[in-house]
């Protein structure tokens, strides 16, 4: 008998069964009879239902459908109605069942029994009831109220939905009375938003017309693997490769770099230098977008290397300050100069710039976090994004678009439930240091308006008594934040910490109470809005499956139950707001349970889509809540081109600003607050620019931690295409298919190093190594790989938990 792999596996299974059942089992029939191939019977269609929901594997929040059989999720696919993912989901979507049914999920509330806290200290958790857990939390909160210290409550969120923005992140601090609430945003993507924000006045994620793009520049991101809109990029990518040019700027050979026409393995942190050199070439060779930017009045190109240009000679159209930008930054930034900084050959820089110039307004410079998530990253983001403006690809066919949206319903106002104690407690200095002299934090162009997530740990260490009760959901700053050791120290001194998460993590080890969260893609209710491929959309998350464990949705159910406990202990405001203001838009009924409250909140958010006051543009009308649950989503109309043209951009000048009056206004306002100059602000904030250079996109040399002699390598991290917001490393498919990420291996944790560096150090593949910086040390295996530039080592984010 031919022993195939399948037959061998069957035989080993039968042998094991025979051993367990004894000789009687063997006597039931000859072993080989069980292995004789039989004609397969026609299989009947799977019995189950496709239930609409939303993936939260990344910030795209794709509309999906989950196949549910007997209350269990068995398959996932993209929602066929989606105009963004085209009915598909990326590998992260297919991991939903594995992550939801992860046996290591937290299954019941727990409390700490070991008073000691610290890295590696066993909390000695014991299971408790929800009643005991929430009573304990409410008691601790009420102690603050009675002491007149409501502001010593802090809430921080990791992943969240739009429901959380109002009901947890928005309402809880406001009604309770604390100003200490912080999002994870600044360790996610806030830095890259400064690029379009301080040039275009759009502080948000961009959309891209990939169906008409002729030159795609993936800069500091890999939209085939991570970043946003992966299914949409995969859908359009073959067409772009066939008709145009794909350029990847990344120190590591990412998936898109492996398939690009040009890979520029840039010296990390020098993105601004490369962008300036490309802009220099585009201007000197006359390839800028004249319809958008304008032209010289006499038609003669005066952009000549090393020569200043008279501003009066140029007539701008939709932009502001292109000549100032040239005179202050670009005139000497040749490819030869950039080669010394970026380590990219000058001839390749020239070739790439010309390809971009040739494609013109149908060039999409897709900028990702890799550009900006470093010290001084704001100017790198501005420099890279400004190339879109220079080529005239803003709001054009084949170019870069602002985001689209659909109208969602607003939750009732909570103003009348905010008492005087809450108003007083909400005031005061925030722990993240936003608005400090050395921390302008100018999201929206306004000083002190942006969150500085990682600085919260520094604030806690400077002022140990500032927070007595800390609530956090879907977070793990002790692992995911740069210099995470500071979080270990800060968390160890928090008197009372409540962690609301589906899985235990490093941060959970510091918790006094652990509350198990639902896996919201299939166990909770919410409405999520997003955009992609030119369409804004809203999609539903609903309780598609039977919950296996005693979990509750932190954004709605936990808030309802906690508010109920607070009311019983003398603080009715939060519960009265939830129970008296949230009316079912269909029936007018008020919620009486946590589950009813959760669904009514979702109905209020989405009622504008299925019972609109006026007909909506976009998809066919949805008739009622039941139909919306079944369809799962609604898409608005196609993006309108040139929406910012004609003086409609959100900047100070209402134009695309190469000379950023928006940035200038903010920095001047910040300097005035401290009775100083913008040069002084730049100095204390760690930037090198002085004078007007601070108001244009420019190259700021990378700030290194530690000397090159002691720390000769540059370390970069990157995301896996299997990484579901940092919580998927525990699932088997993540480990089994890890090799789909270029350079990585399955069931292993490796750091990638160029073979030339390995040879110089006498290292070989598979060696156990330690990576040490001023922040600490981690250990893993070495992978020698040509896909990372010499002098740089790369490691995938998500592995290496302690």
Short mmCIF file of N, CA and C in Angstrom, two decimals, residues 185-337:
data_model
loop_
_atom_site.label_atom_id
_atom_site.label_comp_id
_atom_site.label_asym_id
_atom_site.label_seq_id
_atom_site.Cartn_x
_atom_site.Cartn_y
_atom_site.Cartn_z
N UNK A 185 -3.57 57.59 20.69
CA UNK A 185 -3.33 58.11 19.34
C UNK A 185 -1.88 58.51 19.05
N UNK A 186 -1.20 59.11 20.01
CA UNK A 186 0.14 59.64 19.74
C UNK A 186 1.19 58.54 19.57
N UNK A 187 0.89 57.30 19.97
CA UNK A 187 1.82 56.21 19.68
C UNK A 187 1.30 55.41 18.49
N UNK A 188 0.33 55.98 17.77
CA UNK A 188 -0.28 55.30 16.62
C UNK A 188 0.01 56.06 15.33
N UNK A 189 -0.66 57.19 15.12
CA UNK A 189 -0.54 57.84 13.82
C UNK A 189 -0.65 59.36 13.88
N UNK A 190 -0.63 59.95 15.05
CA UNK A 190 -0.80 61.40 15.11
C UNK A 190 0.34 62.14 14.41
N UNK A 191 1.56 61.57 14.48
CA UNK A 191 2.70 62.28 13.88
C UNK A 191 2.54 62.40 12.37
N UNK A 192 2.09 61.32 11.70
CA UNK A 192 1.96 61.40 10.25
C UNK A 192 0.85 62.38 9.85
N UNK A 193 -0.16 62.56 10.71
CA UNK A 193 -1.25 63.49 10.39
C UNK A 193 -0.77 64.94 10.38
N UNK A 194 0.38 65.20 11.01
CA UNK A 194 0.91 66.57 10.99
C UNK A 194 1.35 66.98 9.60
N UNK A 195 1.70 66.01 8.74
CA UNK A 195 2.11 66.33 7.38
C UNK A 195 1.01 67.00 6.59
N UNK A 196 -0.13 66.31 6.37
CA UNK A 196 -1.24 66.97 5.68
C UNK A 196 -1.86 68.08 6.50
N UNK A 197 -1.76 68.00 7.81
CA UNK A 197 -2.38 69.00 8.67
C UNK A 197 -1.74 70.36 8.53
N UNK A 198 -0.42 70.42 8.58
CA UNK A 198 0.29 71.70 8.57
C UNK A 198 0.59 72.22 7.17
N UNK A 199 0.18 71.46 6.14
CA UNK A 199 0.31 71.95 4.76
C UNK A 199 -1.07 72.16 4.14
N UNK A 200 -1.96 71.22 4.39
CA UNK A 200 -3.26 71.22 3.74
C UNK A 200 -4.39 71.61 4.70
N UNK A 201 -4.09 71.58 5.99
CA UNK A 201 -5.13 71.85 6.98
C UNK A 201 -6.03 70.67 7.23
N UNK A 202 -5.57 69.46 6.85
CA UNK A 202 -6.36 68.24 7.05
C UNK A 202 -5.59 67.31 7.97
N UNK A 203 -5.98 67.30 9.24
CA UNK A 203 -5.30 66.47 10.24
C UNK A 203 -6.01 65.12 10.35
N UNK A 204 -5.84 64.29 9.34
CA UNK A 204 -6.54 63.01 9.35
C UNK A 204 -5.92 62.02 8.40
N UNK A 205 -6.54 60.81 8.35
CA UNK A 205 -6.11 59.79 7.41
C UNK A 205 -6.55 60.17 6.00
N UNK A 206 -5.72 59.85 5.04
CA UNK A 206 -6.04 60.18 3.66
C UNK A 206 -6.64 58.99 2.93
N UNK A 207 -7.36 59.31 1.84
CA UNK A 207 -7.85 58.30 0.91
C UNK A 207 -7.05 58.44 -0.38
N UNK A 208 -7.11 57.41 -1.24
CA UNK A 208 -6.28 57.42 -2.44
C UNK A 208 -7.06 56.85 -3.62
N UNK A 209 -6.96 57.50 -4.76
CA UNK A 209 -7.65 57.05 -5.97
C UNK A 209 -6.77 56.04 -6.71
N UNK A 210 -6.61 54.86 -6.10
CA UNK A 210 -5.68 53.86 -6.64
C UNK A 210 -6.13 53.33 -7.99
N UNK A 211 -7.41 53.38 -8.28
CA UNK A 211 -7.90 52.90 -9.55
C UNK A 211 -7.41 53.72 -10.73
N UNK A 212 -6.94 54.93 -10.46
CA UNK A 212 -6.44 55.81 -11.52
C UNK A 212 -5.02 56.28 -11.29
N UNK A 213 -4.37 55.75 -10.25
CA UNK A 213 -2.99 56.15 -9.93
C UNK A 213 -2.02 55.57 -10.95
N UNK A 214 -1.11 56.39 -11.44
CA UNK A 214 -0.09 55.91 -12.37
C UNK A 214 1.29 55.76 -11.72
N UNK A 215 1.46 56.40 -10.56
CA UNK A 215 2.72 56.25 -9.81
C UNK A 215 2.38 56.19 -8.33
N UNK A 216 2.59 55.04 -7.73
CA UNK A 216 2.31 54.84 -6.31
C UNK A 216 3.63 54.83 -5.55
N UNK A 217 3.76 55.76 -4.60
CA UNK A 217 4.96 55.83 -3.77
C UNK A 217 4.57 55.43 -2.35
N UNK A 218 4.93 54.23 -1.96
CA UNK A 218 4.65 53.75 -0.60
C UNK A 218 5.83 54.16 0.27
N UNK A 219 5.61 55.17 1.09
CA UNK A 219 6.72 55.78 1.83
C UNK A 219 6.53 55.54 3.32
N UNK A 220 7.39 54.68 3.87
CA UNK A 220 7.32 54.39 5.30
C UNK A 220 6.09 53.59 5.67
N UNK A 221 5.57 52.82 4.73
CA UNK A 221 4.39 51.98 5.01
C UNK A 221 4.36 50.85 3.99
N UNK A 222 3.50 49.89 4.25
CA UNK A 222 3.33 48.76 3.33
C UNK A 222 1.83 48.48 3.19
N UNK A 223 1.15 49.21 2.30
CA UNK A 223 -0.30 49.05 2.20
C UNK A 223 -0.77 47.71 1.65
N UNK A 224 0.16 46.82 1.26
CA UNK A 224 -0.23 45.46 0.91
C UNK A 224 -0.27 44.56 2.14
N UNK A 225 0.31 45.03 3.24
CA UNK A 225 0.40 44.20 4.43
C UNK A 225 -0.22 44.83 5.65
N UNK A 226 0.07 46.09 5.89
CA UNK A 226 -0.46 46.72 7.09
C UNK A 226 -0.95 48.10 6.69
N UNK A 227 -0.75 49.09 7.53
CA UNK A 227 -1.32 50.39 7.28
C UNK A 227 -2.82 50.21 7.08
N UNK A 228 -3.45 50.95 6.15
CA UNK A 228 -4.89 50.91 5.99
C UNK A 228 -5.28 50.43 4.59
N UNK A 229 -6.53 50.03 4.45
CA UNK A 229 -7.12 49.69 3.14
C UNK A 229 -6.37 48.60 2.41
N UNK A 230 -5.95 47.56 3.13
CA UNK A 230 -5.19 46.47 2.50
C UNK A 230 -5.99 45.79 1.39
N UNK A 231 -7.25 45.37 1.61
CA UNK A 231 -7.98 44.72 0.50
C UNK A 231 -8.13 45.63 -0.72
N UNK A 232 -8.36 46.91 -0.49
CA UNK A 232 -8.50 47.84 -1.61
C UNK A 232 -7.19 47.99 -2.37
N UNK A 233 -6.07 48.06 -1.65
CA UNK A 233 -4.77 48.16 -2.31
C UNK A 233 -4.47 46.91 -3.12
N UNK A 234 -4.76 45.75 -2.53
CA UNK A 234 -4.53 44.49 -3.26
C UNK A 234 -5.40 44.42 -4.52
N UNK A 235 -6.61 44.97 -4.42
CA UNK A 235 -7.54 44.97 -5.55
C UNK A 235 -6.99 45.79 -6.72
N UNK A 236 -6.43 46.96 -6.42
CA UNK A 236 -5.98 47.87 -7.48
C UNK A 236 -4.51 47.70 -7.85
N UNK A 237 -3.75 47.02 -7.02
CA UNK A 237 -2.29 46.98 -7.20
C UNK A 237 -1.86 46.41 -8.56
N UNK A 238 -2.43 45.30 -9.03
CA UNK A 238 -1.97 44.77 -10.33
C UNK A 238 -2.12 45.78 -11.46
N UNK A 239 -3.18 46.58 -11.43
CA UNK A 239 -3.39 47.59 -12.47
C UNK A 239 -2.32 48.67 -12.43
N UNK A 240 -1.94 49.08 -11.21
CA UNK A 240 -0.91 50.12 -11.09
C UNK A 240 0.43 49.59 -11.61
N UNK A 241 0.76 48.35 -11.25
CA UNK A 241 2.01 47.74 -11.71
C UNK A 241 2.04 47.66 -13.23
N UNK A 242 0.89 47.31 -13.82
CA UNK A 242 0.83 47.11 -15.28
C UNK A 242 0.95 48.42 -16.04
N UNK A 243 0.28 49.48 -15.54
CA UNK A 243 0.24 50.71 -16.33
C UNK A 243 1.23 51.78 -15.88
N UNK A 244 1.80 51.61 -14.68
CA UNK A 244 2.61 52.70 -14.14
C UNK A 244 3.83 52.24 -13.39
N UNK A 245 4.12 52.94 -12.31
CA UNK A 245 5.34 52.71 -11.54
C UNK A 245 5.00 52.61 -10.06
N UNK A 246 5.61 51.64 -9.38
CA UNK A 246 5.48 51.49 -7.94
C UNK A 246 6.85 51.72 -7.32
N UNK A 247 6.88 52.62 -6.35
CA UNK A 247 8.12 53.00 -5.66
C UNK A 247 7.93 52.75 -4.17
N UNK A 248 8.87 52.10 -3.54
CA UNK A 248 8.79 51.84 -2.09
C UNK A 248 10.00 52.46 -1.41
N UNK A 249 9.73 53.28 -0.40
CA UNK A 249 10.80 53.89 0.41
C UNK A 249 10.72 53.27 1.80
N UNK A 250 11.69 52.43 2.11
CA UNK A 250 11.65 51.68 3.37
C UNK A 250 13.01 51.04 3.60
N UNK A 251 13.57 51.14 4.82
CA UNK A 251 14.86 50.48 5.07
C UNK A 251 14.78 48.97 4.95
N UNK A 252 13.56 48.43 5.02
CA UNK A 252 13.32 46.99 4.97
C UNK A 252 12.56 46.64 3.69
N UNK A 253 12.89 45.50 3.10
CA UNK A 253 12.15 45.05 1.94
C UNK A 253 10.80 44.51 2.39
N UNK A 254 9.81 45.37 2.38
CA UNK A 254 8.46 45.00 2.75
C UNK A 254 7.81 44.22 1.61
N UNK A 255 6.57 43.82 1.80
CA UNK A 255 5.86 43.11 0.73
C UNK A 255 5.75 43.99 -0.51
N UNK A 256 5.38 45.25 -0.33
CA UNK A 256 5.23 46.12 -1.49
C UNK A 256 6.59 46.46 -2.10
N UNK A 257 7.63 46.54 -1.28
CA UNK A 257 8.97 46.80 -1.82
C UNK A 257 9.43 45.63 -2.69
N UNK A 258 9.07 44.41 -2.29
CA UNK A 258 9.46 43.23 -3.04
C UNK A 258 8.81 43.20 -4.42
N UNK A 259 7.69 43.91 -4.57
CA UNK A 259 6.97 43.91 -5.83
C UNK A 259 7.07 45.25 -6.56
N UNK A 260 7.87 46.17 -6.02
CA UNK A 260 7.96 47.52 -6.59
C UNK A 260 8.96 47.57 -7.75
N UNK A 261 8.81 48.59 -8.60
CA UNK A 261 9.77 48.83 -9.66
C UNK A 261 11.05 49.45 -9.08
N UNK A 262 10.88 50.22 -8.02
CA UNK A 262 12.04 50.86 -7.37
C UNK A 262 11.92 50.67 -5.86
N UNK A 263 12.98 50.14 -5.27
CA UNK A 263 13.05 50.04 -3.80
C UNK A 263 14.18 50.94 -3.34
N UNK A 264 13.86 51.88 -2.45
CA UNK A 264 14.84 52.80 -1.90
C UNK A 264 15.03 52.47 -0.42
N UNK A 265 16.05 51.65 -0.09
CA UNK A 265 16.28 51.27 1.31
C UNK A 265 16.95 52.42 2.08
N UNK A 266 16.16 53.36 2.46
CA UNK A 266 16.63 54.62 3.01
C UNK A 266 17.29 54.45 4.37
N UNK A 267 18.27 55.30 4.64
CA UNK A 267 18.87 55.38 5.96
C UNK A 267 17.80 55.89 6.93
N UNK A 268 17.41 55.11 7.93
CA UNK A 268 16.27 55.50 8.78
C UNK A 268 16.40 56.91 9.35
N UNK A 269 15.30 57.65 9.29
CA UNK A 269 15.27 58.99 9.85
C UNK A 269 15.65 60.10 8.89
N UNK A 270 16.00 59.73 7.65
CA UNK A 270 16.43 60.75 6.69
C UNK A 270 15.39 60.99 5.59
N UNK A 271 14.15 60.66 5.88
CA UNK A 271 13.09 60.80 4.88
C UNK A 271 12.95 62.24 4.39
N UNK A 272 13.13 63.20 5.30
CA UNK A 272 13.03 64.60 4.91
C UNK A 272 14.07 65.00 3.89
N UNK A 273 15.26 64.42 3.99
CA UNK A 273 16.33 64.72 3.04
C UNK A 273 15.97 64.19 1.65
N UNK A 274 15.45 62.98 1.60
CA UNK A 274 15.05 62.40 0.32
C UNK A 274 13.91 63.20 -0.32
N UNK A 275 12.93 63.58 0.50
CA UNK A 275 11.80 64.35 -0.01
C UNK A 275 12.26 65.70 -0.55
N UNK A 276 13.18 66.35 0.15
CA UNK A 276 13.68 67.65 -0.32
C UNK A 276 14.42 67.50 -1.64
N UNK A 277 15.19 66.44 -1.79
CA UNK A 277 15.93 66.23 -3.04
C UNK A 277 14.98 65.94 -4.20
N UNK A 278 13.95 65.17 -3.95
CA UNK A 278 12.97 64.89 -5.00
C UNK A 278 12.25 66.18 -5.40
N UNK A 279 11.89 66.99 -4.41
CA UNK A 279 11.25 68.27 -4.70
C UNK A 279 12.18 69.17 -5.51
N UNK A 280 13.47 69.14 -5.18
CA UNK A 280 14.47 69.93 -5.90
C UNK A 280 14.48 69.55 -7.39
N UNK A 281 14.49 68.25 -7.66
CA UNK A 281 14.50 67.78 -9.05
C UNK A 281 13.22 68.17 -9.78
N UNK A 282 12.10 67.97 -9.14
CA UNK A 282 10.81 68.30 -9.77
C UNK A 282 10.76 69.78 -10.15
N UNK A 283 11.29 70.63 -9.28
CA UNK A 283 11.27 72.07 -9.56
C UNK A 283 12.29 72.46 -10.63
N UNK A 284 13.50 71.98 -10.51
CA UNK A 284 14.53 72.38 -11.48
C UNK A 284 14.22 71.84 -12.87
N UNK A 285 13.51 70.74 -12.97
CA UNK A 285 13.18 70.17 -14.29
C UNK A 285 11.79 70.57 -14.76
N UNK A 286 11.14 71.45 -14.01
CA UNK A 286 9.87 72.01 -14.45
C UNK A 286 8.71 71.02 -14.46
N UNK A 287 8.74 70.04 -13.58
CA UNK A 287 7.70 69.01 -13.59
C UNK A 287 6.63 69.20 -12.52
N UNK A 288 6.60 70.36 -11.89
CA UNK A 288 5.58 70.56 -10.87
C UNK A 288 4.20 70.71 -11.51
N UNK A 289 3.15 70.51 -10.72
CA UNK A 289 1.79 70.59 -11.22
C UNK A 289 1.35 72.04 -11.39
N UNK A 290 1.44 72.53 -12.59
CA UNK A 290 1.20 73.97 -12.82
C UNK A 290 -0.26 74.37 -12.65
N UNK A 291 -1.17 73.45 -12.91
CA UNK A 291 -2.58 73.77 -12.71
C UNK A 291 -2.87 74.04 -11.25
N UNK A 292 -2.17 73.36 -10.36
CA UNK A 292 -2.39 73.48 -8.93
C UNK A 292 -1.47 74.52 -8.30
N UNK A 293 -0.18 74.45 -8.62
CA UNK A 293 0.82 75.29 -7.97
C UNK A 293 0.92 76.67 -8.63
N UNK A 294 0.83 76.71 -9.96
CA UNK A 294 1.03 77.96 -10.69
C UNK A 294 2.31 77.91 -11.50
N UNK A 295 2.77 79.07 -11.96
CA UNK A 295 3.95 79.09 -12.83
C UNK A 295 4.60 80.48 -12.77
N UNK A 296 5.80 80.54 -13.35
CA UNK A 296 6.47 81.83 -13.46
C UNK A 296 5.71 82.71 -14.44
N UNK A 297 5.66 83.96 -14.14
CA UNK A 297 4.84 84.89 -14.93
C UNK A 297 5.30 84.99 -16.37
N UNK A 298 6.61 84.87 -16.62
CA UNK A 298 7.09 84.97 -17.99
C UNK A 298 7.30 83.59 -18.64
N UNK A 299 6.92 82.52 -17.88
CA UNK A 299 7.02 81.17 -18.43
C UNK A 299 8.38 80.55 -18.37
N UNK A 300 9.40 81.27 -17.91
CA UNK A 300 10.77 80.75 -17.82
C UNK A 300 11.03 80.19 -16.43
N UNK A 301 11.53 78.95 -16.37
CA UNK A 301 11.79 78.29 -15.09
C UNK A 301 13.04 78.90 -14.44
N UNK A 302 12.83 79.55 -13.31
CA UNK A 302 13.94 80.18 -12.59
C UNK A 302 14.46 79.33 -11.44
N UNK A 303 13.91 78.13 -11.29
CA UNK A 303 14.41 77.23 -10.23
C UNK A 303 15.70 76.59 -10.73
N UNK A 304 16.81 77.19 -10.37
CA UNK A 304 18.13 76.72 -10.76
C UNK A 304 18.93 76.43 -9.49
N UNK A 305 19.59 75.29 -9.48
CA UNK A 305 20.34 74.86 -8.29
C UNK A 305 21.22 75.98 -7.75
N UNK A 306 21.04 76.23 -6.44
CA UNK A 306 21.88 77.21 -5.76
C UNK A 306 21.45 78.65 -5.93
N UNK A 307 20.44 78.93 -6.74
CA UNK A 307 20.03 80.32 -7.04
C UNK A 307 18.74 80.67 -6.28
N UNK A 308 18.75 81.85 -5.64
CA UNK A 308 17.54 82.37 -5.03
C UNK A 308 16.58 82.85 -6.11
N UNK A 309 15.29 82.82 -5.79
CA UNK A 309 14.26 83.22 -6.74
C UNK A 309 13.44 84.36 -6.14
N UNK A 310 13.13 85.34 -6.96
CA UNK A 310 12.29 86.45 -6.54
C UNK A 310 10.84 85.95 -6.43
N UNK A 311 10.25 86.12 -5.26
CA UNK A 311 8.89 85.63 -5.04
C UNK A 311 7.90 86.29 -5.99
N UNK A 312 8.14 87.52 -6.36
CA UNK A 312 7.22 88.25 -7.23
C UNK A 312 7.19 87.69 -8.65
N UNK A 313 8.18 86.87 -8.99
CA UNK A 313 8.25 86.33 -10.35
C UNK A 313 7.30 85.16 -10.57
N UNK A 314 6.76 84.62 -9.49
CA UNK A 314 5.94 83.41 -9.58
C UNK A 314 4.49 83.74 -9.22
N UNK A 315 3.55 83.25 -10.01
CA UNK A 315 2.13 83.45 -9.74
C UNK A 315 1.52 82.13 -9.26
N UNK A 316 1.25 82.06 -7.96
CA UNK A 316 0.68 80.83 -7.40
C UNK A 316 -0.83 80.78 -7.60
N UNK A 317 -1.35 79.56 -7.62
CA UNK A 317 -2.79 79.36 -7.79
C UNK A 317 -3.42 78.82 -6.50
N UNK A 318 -3.26 77.54 -6.25
CA UNK A 318 -3.91 76.91 -5.10
C UNK A 318 -2.96 76.74 -3.92
N UNK A 319 -1.76 77.29 -4.02
CA UNK A 319 -0.74 77.06 -2.99
C UNK A 319 -0.22 78.38 -2.43
N UNK A 320 0.53 78.24 -1.35
CA UNK A 320 1.12 79.40 -0.69
C UNK A 320 2.59 79.12 -0.37
N UNK A 321 3.50 79.96 -0.91
CA UNK A 321 4.89 79.94 -0.47
C UNK A 321 5.82 78.97 -1.15
N UNK A 322 5.54 78.57 -2.41
CA UNK A 322 6.43 77.61 -3.05
C UNK A 322 7.83 78.21 -3.25
N UNK A 323 7.92 79.50 -3.55
CA UNK A 323 9.23 80.12 -3.74
C UNK A 323 9.96 80.28 -2.41
N UNK A 324 9.21 80.62 -1.35
CA UNK A 324 9.83 80.67 -0.01
C UNK A 324 10.42 79.31 0.33
N UNK A 325 9.69 78.25 0.04
CA UNK A 325 10.16 76.89 0.31
C UNK A 325 11.46 76.63 -0.44
N UNK A 326 11.49 77.03 -1.71
CA UNK A 326 12.71 76.85 -2.51
C UNK A 326 13.88 77.61 -1.90
N UNK A 327 13.66 78.87 -1.59
CA UNK A 327 14.76 79.71 -1.09
C UNK A 327 15.26 79.27 0.28
N UNK A 328 14.35 78.84 1.14
CA UNK A 328 14.73 78.47 2.51
C UNK A 328 15.30 77.06 2.61
N UNK A 329 14.81 76.12 1.79
CA UNK A 329 15.16 74.72 1.99
C UNK A 329 15.68 74.01 0.74
N UNK A 330 15.09 74.24 -0.42
CA UNK A 330 15.29 73.31 -1.53
C UNK A 330 16.43 73.64 -2.49
N UNK A 331 16.85 74.89 -2.58
CA UNK A 331 17.74 75.30 -3.68
C UNK A 331 19.07 74.54 -3.69
N UNK A 332 19.53 74.09 -2.53
CA UNK A 332 20.82 73.38 -2.48
C UNK A 332 20.66 71.88 -2.21
N UNK A 333 19.42 71.42 -2.11
CA UNK A 333 19.18 70.02 -1.73
C UNK A 333 19.15 69.12 -2.97
N UNK A 334 20.31 68.93 -3.57
CA UNK A 334 20.44 68.12 -4.79
C UNK A 334 20.44 66.63 -4.45
N UNK A 335 20.22 65.76 -5.45
CA UNK A 335 20.35 64.33 -5.21
C UNK A 335 21.73 63.94 -4.67
N UNK A 336 22.78 64.63 -5.13
CA UNK A 336 24.13 64.33 -4.64
C UNK A 336 24.25 64.64 -3.16
N UNK A 337 23.64 65.74 -2.73
CA UNK A 337 23.63 66.06 -1.30
C UNK A 337 22.83 65.01 -0.53
#
